[in-house]
Amino acid sequence: MRAYQDMVFSTAAQLTGNDAHAEDIAQDVFLRAYEHFSHLRSSPTAGGWLKTVTTNLTLNYLTRYRKRWRLFSELKAHADEDSSGASEIEWEVPDTLLADLDADQRRELIDGALRQLPQHQRVAVVLYHFEELSYQDIAHKLDVSLAKVKTDIRRARAALLPLLAAGGLERE
């Protein structure tokens, strides 16, 4: 447990955006690990198993307790409004953007920005960028359309830019 508790908690916290919920999910993950301890004890894939269980339990939790997500068709009206004068943000974030910050500062800044996103955007962007799932895999896991996943990730990226800039990062 000690070897993987940080990974389990941070995965759940990134997806839920709530430390208290992440703690509950982490407890459930380790209860399941205890039930499968005889198989996990000597398994070289225990970390991967725990990460998968954490992701799945978190998604199940979010599905049970989230507000109803708006369907993509409802978002189309908002997308039409957004495109009526505002240009889409296209900015490649340089790899050195966070280089001046230490790891704890980077994590705190990114976690804080992620927590400010709407749940449906946060979950999609975390699954894509941190869990490295494909758009199709995310759509399948969340039981939403591929177009909704792409829209949520695009909007999350656009929303993260000013949040990161407010945290001290400036666009070059």
Short mmCIF file of C-alpha atoms in Angstrom, two decimals:
data_model
loop_
_atom_site.label_atom_id
_atom_site.label_comp_id
_atom_site.label_asym_id
_atom_site.label_seq_id
_atom_site.Cartn_x
_atom_site.Cartn_y
_atom_site.Cartn_z
CA MET A 1 0.00 0.00 0.00
CA ARG A 2 2.74 2.45 0.92
CA ALA A 3 4.46 1.93 -2.41
CA TYR A 4 1.37 2.85 -4.44
CA GLN A 5 -0.74 5.11 -2.21
CA ASP A 6 0.47 8.36 -3.83
CA MET A 7 -0.21 7.07 -7.35
CA VAL A 8 -3.68 5.80 -6.42
CA PHE A 9 -4.66 8.99 -4.59
CA SER A 10 -3.32 11.36 -7.27
CA THR A 11 -5.09 9.44 -10.05
CA ALA A 12 -8.40 9.60 -8.20
CA ALA A 13 -7.88 13.25 -7.19
CA GLN A 14 -7.12 14.33 -10.75
CA LEU A 15 -10.23 12.66 -12.07
CA THR A 16 -12.61 13.75 -9.32
CA GLY A 17 -11.13 17.14 -8.54
CA ASN A 18 -11.94 16.50 -4.88
CA ASP A 19 -9.47 15.20 -2.28
CA ALA A 20 -12.15 13.82 0.03
CA HIS A 21 -13.71 11.79 -2.76
CA ALA A 22 -10.25 10.65 -3.86
CA GLU A 23 -9.54 9.39 -0.33
CA ASP A 24 -12.76 7.35 -0.36
CA ILE A 25 -11.92 5.90 -3.75
CA ALA A 26 -8.36 5.09 -2.64
CA GLN A 27 -9.77 3.17 0.32
CA ASP A 28 -11.98 1.16 -2.02
CA VAL A 29 -9.02 0.46 -4.31
CA PHE A 30 -6.94 -0.86 -1.43
CA LEU A 31 -9.84 -2.95 -0.13
CA ARG A 32 -9.98 -4.60 -3.55
CA ALA A 33 -6.22 -5.01 -3.51
CA TYR A 34 -6.51 -6.72 -0.11
CA GLU A 35 -9.09 -9.11 -1.56
CA HIS A 36 -6.64 -9.98 -4.37
CA PHE A 37 -3.51 -9.81 -2.25
CA SER A 38 -2.51 -13.42 -2.88
CA HIS A 39 -2.27 -12.67 -6.61
CA LEU A 40 -0.78 -9.18 -6.26
CA ARG A 41 1.83 -9.99 -3.64
CA SER A 42 4.45 -11.15 -6.10
CA SER A 43 3.00 -9.72 -9.30
CA PRO A 44 5.22 -7.36 -11.29
CA THR A 45 2.06 -5.77 -12.71
CA ALA A 46 0.53 -4.78 -9.37
CA GLY A 47 1.03 -1.06 -10.09
CA GLY A 48 -0.77 -1.29 -13.42
CA TRP A 49 -3.58 -3.27 -11.84
CA LEU A 50 -4.00 -0.66 -9.10
CA LYS A 51 -4.00 2.20 -11.63
CA THR A 52 -6.64 0.46 -13.75
CA VAL A 53 -8.81 -0.29 -10.71
CA THR A 54 -8.42 3.31 -9.52
CA THR A 55 -9.44 4.72 -12.90
CA ASN A 56 -12.42 2.39 -13.20
CA LEU A 57 -13.67 2.97 -9.64
CA THR A 58 -13.31 6.73 -10.08
CA LEU A 59 -15.25 6.69 -13.34
CA ASN A 60 -17.93 4.55 -11.70
CA TYR A 61 -18.10 7.03 -8.82
CA LEU A 62 -18.41 9.97 -11.19
CA THR A 63 -21.10 8.20 -13.18
CA ARG A 64 -23.14 7.53 -10.05
CA TYR A 65 -22.84 10.92 -8.42
CA ARG A 66 -22.41 13.44 -11.22
CA LYS A 67 -25.09 15.74 -12.54
CA ARG A 68 -26.45 14.73 -15.87
CA TRP A 69 -24.01 15.66 -18.60
CA ARG A 70 -25.47 17.75 -21.36
CA LEU A 71 -25.73 15.83 -24.59
CA PHE A 72 -23.54 16.89 -27.47
CA SER A 73 -26.58 18.16 -29.34
CA GLU A 74 -27.16 20.68 -26.56
CA LEU A 75 -23.56 21.79 -26.79
CA LYS A 76 -23.94 22.52 -30.50
CA ALA A 77 -25.88 25.68 -29.71
CA HIS A 78 -23.06 26.86 -27.44
CA ALA A 79 -20.45 25.96 -30.06
CA ASP A 80 -22.34 28.04 -32.63
CA GLU A 81 -22.35 30.98 -30.21
CA ASP A 82 -18.64 30.55 -29.51
CA SER A 83 -17.73 30.55 -33.19
CA SER A 84 -19.76 33.69 -33.98
CA GLY A 85 -16.81 35.98 -33.45
CA ALA A 86 -14.36 34.30 -31.19
CA SER A 87 -11.52 32.55 -32.91
CA GLU A 88 -10.54 29.12 -31.70
CA ILE A 89 -7.44 29.15 -29.52
CA GLU A 90 -4.56 27.41 -31.21
CA TRP A 91 -1.46 27.58 -29.08
CA GLU A 92 1.19 24.96 -28.78
CA VAL A 93 2.43 24.86 -25.23
CA PRO A 94 6.22 24.66 -25.24
CA ASP A 95 7.76 21.80 -23.29
CA THR A 96 9.72 24.36 -21.26
CA LEU A 97 6.63 26.27 -20.11
CA LEU A 98 6.76 24.86 -16.59
CA ALA A 99 10.53 24.31 -16.54
CA ASP A 100 11.20 27.14 -14.07
CA LEU A 101 8.94 25.53 -11.46
CA ASP A 102 9.88 22.59 -9.30
CA ALA A 103 7.82 19.40 -9.46
CA ASP A 104 5.66 20.28 -6.45
CA GLN A 105 4.89 23.75 -7.82
CA ARG A 106 4.01 22.31 -11.25
CA ARG A 107 1.74 19.67 -9.73
CA GLU A 108 0.04 22.22 -7.48
CA LEU A 109 -0.49 24.67 -10.34
CA ILE A 110 -1.85 22.04 -12.73
CA ASP A 111 -4.03 20.36 -10.10
CA GLY A 112 -5.46 23.72 -9.08
CA ALA A 113 -6.26 24.59 -12.69
CA LEU A 114 -7.82 21.16 -13.33
CA ARG A 115 -10.06 21.51 -10.26
CA GLN A 116 -11.55 24.68 -11.74
CA LEU A 117 -12.71 22.92 -14.91
CA PRO A 118 -16.24 21.54 -15.21
CA GLN A 119 -16.26 17.85 -14.33
CA HIS A 120 -16.91 16.57 -17.86
CA GLN A 121 -13.96 18.56 -19.24
CA ARG A 122 -11.62 17.64 -16.37
CA VAL A 123 -12.32 13.92 -16.68
CA ALA A 124 -11.80 13.91 -20.46
CA VAL A 125 -8.56 15.90 -20.36
CA VAL A 126 -7.12 13.86 -17.47
CA LEU A 127 -7.91 10.57 -19.20
CA TYR A 128 -6.33 11.83 -22.41
CA HIS A 129 -3.22 13.60 -21.11
CA PHE A 130 -2.47 11.79 -17.84
CA GLU A 131 -3.88 8.31 -18.43
CA GLU A 132 -2.93 8.43 -22.14
CA LEU A 133 -6.19 6.95 -23.38
CA SER A 134 -7.27 7.54 -26.98
CA TYR A 135 -10.33 9.63 -27.81
CA GLN A 136 -12.19 6.45 -28.75
CA ASP A 137 -11.27 4.72 -25.48
CA ILE A 138 -12.42 7.75 -23.49
CA ALA A 139 -15.73 7.86 -25.38
CA HIS A 140 -16.23 4.16 -24.69
CA LYS A 141 -15.35 4.44 -20.95
CA LEU A 142 -17.59 7.47 -20.44
CA ASP A 143 -20.35 6.18 -22.72
CA VAL A 144 -20.48 9.42 -24.72
CA SER A 145 -19.94 10.26 -28.37
CA LEU A 146 -16.48 10.70 -29.86
CA ALA A 147 -17.43 14.25 -30.85
CA LYS A 148 -18.28 15.08 -27.22
CA VAL A 149 -14.90 13.83 -26.03
CA LYS A 150 -13.08 15.93 -28.62
CA THR A 151 -15.16 19.00 -27.76
CA ASP A 152 -14.63 18.57 -24.02
CA ILE A 153 -10.86 18.19 -24.43
CA ARG A 154 -10.64 21.21 -26.76
CA ARG A 155 -12.66 23.35 -24.35
CA ALA A 156 -10.67 22.12 -21.36
CA ARG A 157 -7.40 23.06 -23.04
CA ALA A 158 -8.78 26.49 -23.92
CA ALA A 159 -9.99 26.98 -20.33
CA LEU A 160 -6.67 25.84 -18.85
CA LEU A 161 -4.63 28.52 -20.65
CA PRO A 162 -5.96 31.50 -18.68
CA LEU A 163 -5.99 29.47 -15.46
CA LEU A 164 -2.31 28.61 -15.87
CA ALA A 165 -1.53 32.20 -16.87
CA ALA A 166 -3.27 33.41 -13.72
CA GLY A 167 -1.00 31.07 -11.78
CA GLY A 168 2.06 32.95 -12.98
CA LEU A 169 2.64 31.50 -16.41
CA GLU A 170 2.58 33.89 -19.30
CA ARG A 171 2.15 33.11 -22.97
CA GLU A 172 5.36 33.80 -24.88
#
